[in-house]
């Protein structure tokens, strides 16, 4: 999962903005530092949105510079989108796992699915999760 950002130089600083994630903004003293800060702010904002059940817009902006989302954050987002209107308990039951096991998978700070778990989820949702 990749979101593109714009980096502009303003008053000797490199300002980073994500058009698809309006509240994700940061800066760096150098362009390299701005890129590192961009990764941090993007992953932090998206993880916070998952934690608080806020809507997350799909990456649509194609200009600027691509910033890759952390695999853990991207997986939690994709899993939540796949679940859609179903409860975590319902999906856990279909996947043959406990509610707590499934709940952990949607937590971007704790998710770390095994290949077996990915296989089960792919069967439940009838979609692949390996190509994040």
PDB file of C-alpha atoms in Angstrom:
ATOM      1  CA  UNK A   1       0.000   0.000   0.000  1.00  0.00           C
ATOM      2  CA  UNK A   2       1.486   3.303  -1.112  1.00  0.00           C
ATOM      3  CA  UNK A   3       0.379   6.897  -0.535  1.00  0.00           C
ATOM      4  CA  UNK A   4       2.003   9.694  -2.488  1.00  0.00           C
ATOM      5  CA  UNK A   5       3.083  12.937  -0.845  1.00  0.00           C
ATOM      6  CA  UNK A   6       4.140  16.360  -1.989  1.00  0.00           C
ATOM      7  CA  UNK A   7       7.355  17.845  -0.654  1.00  0.00           C
ATOM      8  CA  UNK A   8       7.876  21.579  -1.009  1.00  0.00           C
ATOM      9  CA  UNK A   9      10.633  23.806   0.279  1.00  0.00           C
ATOM     10  CA  UNK A  10       9.319  26.626   2.428  1.00  0.00           C
ATOM     11  CA  UNK A  11      11.471  28.949   4.555  1.00  0.00           C
ATOM     12  CA  UNK A  12      14.421  26.568   4.444  1.00  0.00           C
ATOM     13  CA  UNK A  13      12.390  23.515   5.506  1.00  0.00           C
ATOM     14  CA  UNK A  14      11.030  20.653   3.423  1.00  0.00           C
ATOM     15  CA  UNK A  15       7.284  20.423   4.077  1.00  0.00           C
ATOM     16  CA  UNK A  16       5.504  17.091   3.489  1.00  0.00           C
ATOM     17  CA  UNK A  17       1.774  16.848   2.745  1.00  0.00           C
ATOM     18  CA  UNK A  18      -0.347  13.836   1.812  1.00  0.00           C
ATOM     19  CA  UNK A  19      -3.338  14.864  -0.345  1.00  0.00           C
ATOM     20  CA  UNK A  20      -5.137  11.576   0.455  1.00  0.00           C
ATOM     21  CA  UNK A  21      -4.505  11.938   4.216  1.00  0.00           C
ATOM     22  CA  UNK A  22      -5.081  15.655   4.902  1.00  0.00           C
ATOM     23  CA  UNK A  23      -4.120  15.536   8.594  1.00  0.00           C
ATOM     24  CA  UNK A  24      -0.750  13.908   7.804  1.00  0.00           C
ATOM     25  CA  UNK A  25       1.786  16.713   7.557  1.00  0.00           C
ATOM     26  CA  UNK A  26       5.386  16.976   8.669  1.00  0.00           C
ATOM     27  CA  UNK A  27       8.706  18.537   7.701  1.00  0.00           C
ATOM     28  CA  UNK A  28      12.429  17.947   7.641  1.00  0.00           C
ATOM     29  CA  UNK A  29      15.540  20.073   7.659  1.00  0.00           C
ATOM     30  CA  UNK A  30      16.732  18.176   4.579  1.00  0.00           C
ATOM     31  CA  UNK A  31      14.837  16.349   1.851  1.00  0.00           C
ATOM     32  CA  UNK A  32      16.120  12.990   3.159  1.00  0.00           C
ATOM     33  CA  UNK A  33      14.925  13.843   6.654  1.00  0.00           C
ATOM     34  CA  UNK A  34      11.557  14.895   5.214  1.00  0.00           C
ATOM     35  CA  UNK A  35      11.194  11.454   3.581  1.00  0.00           C
ATOM     36  CA  UNK A  36      11.919   9.705   6.894  1.00  0.00           C
ATOM     37  CA  UNK A  37       9.465  11.945   8.710  1.00  0.00           C
ATOM     38  CA  UNK A  38       6.885  11.267   5.966  1.00  0.00           C
ATOM     39  CA  UNK A  39       7.059   7.517   6.674  1.00  0.00           C
ATOM     40  CA  UNK A  40       6.638   8.101  10.396  1.00  0.00           C
ATOM     41  CA  UNK A  41       3.703  10.486  10.120  1.00  0.00           C
ATOM     42  CA  UNK A  42       1.879   8.409   7.508  1.00  0.00           C
ATOM     43  CA  UNK A  43       2.131   5.198   9.523  1.00  0.00           C
ATOM     44  CA  UNK A  44       1.273   7.003  12.760  1.00  0.00           C
ATOM     45  CA  UNK A  45      -1.827   8.701  11.369  1.00  0.00           C
ATOM     46  CA  UNK A  46      -3.097   5.576   9.606  1.00  0.00           C
ATOM     47  CA  UNK A  47      -2.516   3.404  12.695  1.00  0.00           C
ATOM     48  CA  UNK A  48      -4.355   5.995  14.783  1.00  0.00           C
ATOM     49  CA  UNK A  49      -7.260   5.948  12.333  1.00  0.00           C
ATOM     50  CA  UNK A  50      -7.441   2.151  12.606  1.00  0.00           C
ATOM     51  CA  UNK A  51      -7.220   2.334  16.429  1.00  0.00           C
ATOM     52  CA  UNK A  52     -10.070   4.848  16.576  1.00  0.00           C
ATOM     53  CA  UNK A  53     -12.166   3.279  13.818  1.00  0.00           C
ATOM     54  CA  UNK A  54     -11.933   6.419  11.655  1.00  0.00           C
ATOM     55  CA  UNK A  55     -12.507   6.091   7.923  1.00  0.00           C
ATOM     56  CA  UNK A  56      -9.366   5.685   5.823  1.00  0.00           C
ATOM     57  CA  UNK A  57      -9.402   6.934   2.261  1.00  0.00           C
ATOM     58  CA  UNK A  58      -7.830   4.824  -0.454  1.00  0.00           C
ATOM     59  CA  UNK A  59      -4.618   6.170  -1.969  1.00  0.00           C
ATOM     60  CA  UNK A  60      -5.671   7.966  -5.171  1.00  0.00           C
ATOM     61  CA  UNK A  61      -3.177  10.809  -5.574  1.00  0.00           C
ATOM     62  CA  UNK A  62      -0.580   9.872  -8.196  1.00  0.00           C
ATOM     63  CA  UNK A  63       1.714  12.918  -8.102  1.00  0.00           C
ATOM     64  CA  UNK A  64       4.610  13.654  -5.811  1.00  0.00           C
ATOM     65  CA  UNK A  65       6.632  10.980  -4.077  1.00  0.00           C
ATOM     66  CA  UNK A  66       5.512   7.448  -3.121  1.00  0.00           C
ATOM     67  CA  UNK A  67       5.698   6.479   0.548  1.00  0.00           C
ATOM     68  CA  UNK A  68       5.083   2.830   1.421  1.00  0.00           C
ATOM     69  CA  UNK A  69       2.861   2.045   4.394  1.00  0.00           C
ATOM     70  CA  UNK A  70       4.272  -0.347   6.983  1.00  0.00           C
ATOM     71  CA  UNK A  71       3.131  -3.944   6.287  1.00  0.00           C
ATOM     72  CA  UNK A  72       1.502  -4.204   9.733  1.00  0.00           C
ATOM     73  CA  UNK A  73      -0.528  -1.029   9.250  1.00  0.00           C
ATOM     74  CA  UNK A  74      -1.431  -1.937   5.649  1.00  0.00           C
ATOM     75  CA  UNK A  75      -2.561  -5.421   6.693  1.00  0.00           C
ATOM     76  CA  UNK A  76      -4.751  -4.082   9.511  1.00  0.00           C
ATOM     77  CA  UNK A  77      -6.364  -1.604   7.097  1.00  0.00           C
ATOM     78  CA  UNK A  78      -6.982  -4.212   4.401  1.00  0.00           C
ATOM     79  CA  UNK A  79      -8.366  -6.718   6.887  1.00  0.00           C
ATOM     80  CA  UNK A  80     -10.774  -4.173   8.341  1.00  0.00           C
ATOM     81  CA  UNK A  81     -11.938  -3.197   4.839  1.00  0.00           C
ATOM     82  CA  UNK A  82     -12.470  -6.850   3.927  1.00  0.00           C
ATOM     83  CA  UNK A  83     -14.522  -7.429   7.082  1.00  0.00           C
ATOM     84  CA  UNK A  84     -16.866  -4.574   6.065  1.00  0.00           C
ATOM     85  CA  UNK A  85     -20.195  -4.967   7.908  1.00  0.00           C
ATOM     86  CA  UNK A  86     -19.352  -8.246   9.649  1.00  0.00           C
ATOM     87  CA  UNK A  87     -18.380  -8.358  13.304  1.00  0.00           C
ATOM     88  CA  UNK A  88     -14.932  -9.459  14.420  1.00  0.00           C
ATOM     89  CA  UNK A  89     -16.568 -12.294  16.354  1.00  0.00           C
ATOM     90  CA  UNK A  90     -18.354 -13.523  13.211  1.00  0.00           C
ATOM     91  CA  UNK A  91     -15.173 -13.488  11.127  1.00  0.00           C
ATOM     92  CA  UNK A  92     -13.182 -15.167  13.904  1.00  0.00           C
ATOM     93  CA  UNK A  93     -15.729 -17.971  14.049  1.00  0.00           C
ATOM     94  CA  UNK A  94     -15.624 -18.493  10.279  1.00  0.00           C
ATOM     95  CA  UNK A  95     -11.813 -18.551  10.377  1.00  0.00           C
ATOM     96  CA  UNK A  96     -11.710 -21.044  13.235  1.00  0.00           C
ATOM     97  CA  UNK A  97      -9.988 -18.743  15.721  1.00  0.00           C
ATOM     98  CA  UNK A  98     -10.928 -16.978  18.927  1.00  0.00           C
ATOM     99  CA  UNK A  99     -12.307 -13.465  18.946  1.00  0.00           C
ATOM    100  CA  UNK A 100      -9.135 -12.256  20.700  1.00  0.00           C
ATOM    101  CA  UNK A 101      -6.889 -13.842  18.063  1.00  0.00           C
ATOM    102  CA  UNK A 102      -8.807 -12.113  15.299  1.00  0.00           C
ATOM    103  CA  UNK A 103      -8.967  -8.815  17.168  1.00  0.00           C
ATOM    104  CA  UNK A 104      -5.174  -8.807  17.422  1.00  0.00           C
ATOM    105  CA  UNK A 105      -4.930  -9.180  13.632  1.00  0.00           C
ATOM    106  CA  UNK A 106      -6.760  -5.879  13.124  1.00  0.00           C
ATOM    107  CA  UNK A 107      -4.457  -4.086  15.562  1.00  0.00           C
ATOM    108  CA  UNK A 108      -1.660  -2.402  13.551  1.00  0.00           C
ATOM    109  CA  UNK A 109       0.620  -2.484  16.619  1.00  0.00           C
ATOM    110  CA  UNK A 110       0.225  -6.217  17.280  1.00  0.00           C
ATOM    111  CA  UNK A 111      -0.665  -7.938  14.008  1.00  0.00           C
ATOM    112  CA  UNK A 112       1.744 -10.588  12.799  1.00  0.00           C
ATOM    113  CA  UNK A 113      -0.237 -13.252  10.938  1.00  0.00           C
ATOM    114  CA  UNK A 114       1.244 -16.624  10.154  1.00  0.00           C
ATOM    115  CA  UNK A 115       0.932 -18.108   6.675  1.00  0.00           C
ATOM    116  CA  UNK A 116      -1.703 -20.483   8.036  1.00  0.00           C
ATOM    117  CA  UNK A 117      -3.711 -17.536   9.376  1.00  0.00           C
ATOM    118  CA  UNK A 118      -3.432 -15.723   6.035  1.00  0.00           C
ATOM    119  CA  UNK A 119      -4.680 -18.861   4.310  1.00  0.00           C
ATOM    120  CA  UNK A 120      -7.703 -19.065   6.621  1.00  0.00           C
ATOM    121  CA  UNK A 121      -8.530 -15.379   6.105  1.00  0.00           C
ATOM    122  CA  UNK A 122      -8.219 -15.690   2.344  1.00  0.00           C
ATOM    123  CA  UNK A 123     -10.803 -18.484   2.444  1.00  0.00           C
ATOM    124  CA  UNK A 124     -13.177 -16.491   4.669  1.00  0.00           C
ATOM    125  CA  UNK A 125     -13.002 -13.329   2.559  1.00  0.00           C
ATOM    126  CA  UNK A 126     -12.381 -15.007  -0.790  1.00  0.00           C
ATOM    127  CA  UNK A 127      -9.488 -12.634  -1.517  1.00  0.00           C
ATOM    128  CA  UNK A 128      -5.719 -12.559  -1.250  1.00  0.00           C
ATOM    129  CA  UNK A 129      -3.879 -10.761   1.520  1.00  0.00           C
ATOM    130  CA  UNK A 130      -0.305 -11.621   0.563  1.00  0.00           C
ATOM    131  CA  UNK A 131       0.220  -8.863  -2.003  1.00  0.00           C
ATOM    132  CA  UNK A 132       0.170  -5.824   0.251  1.00  0.00           C
TER     133      UNK A 132
END
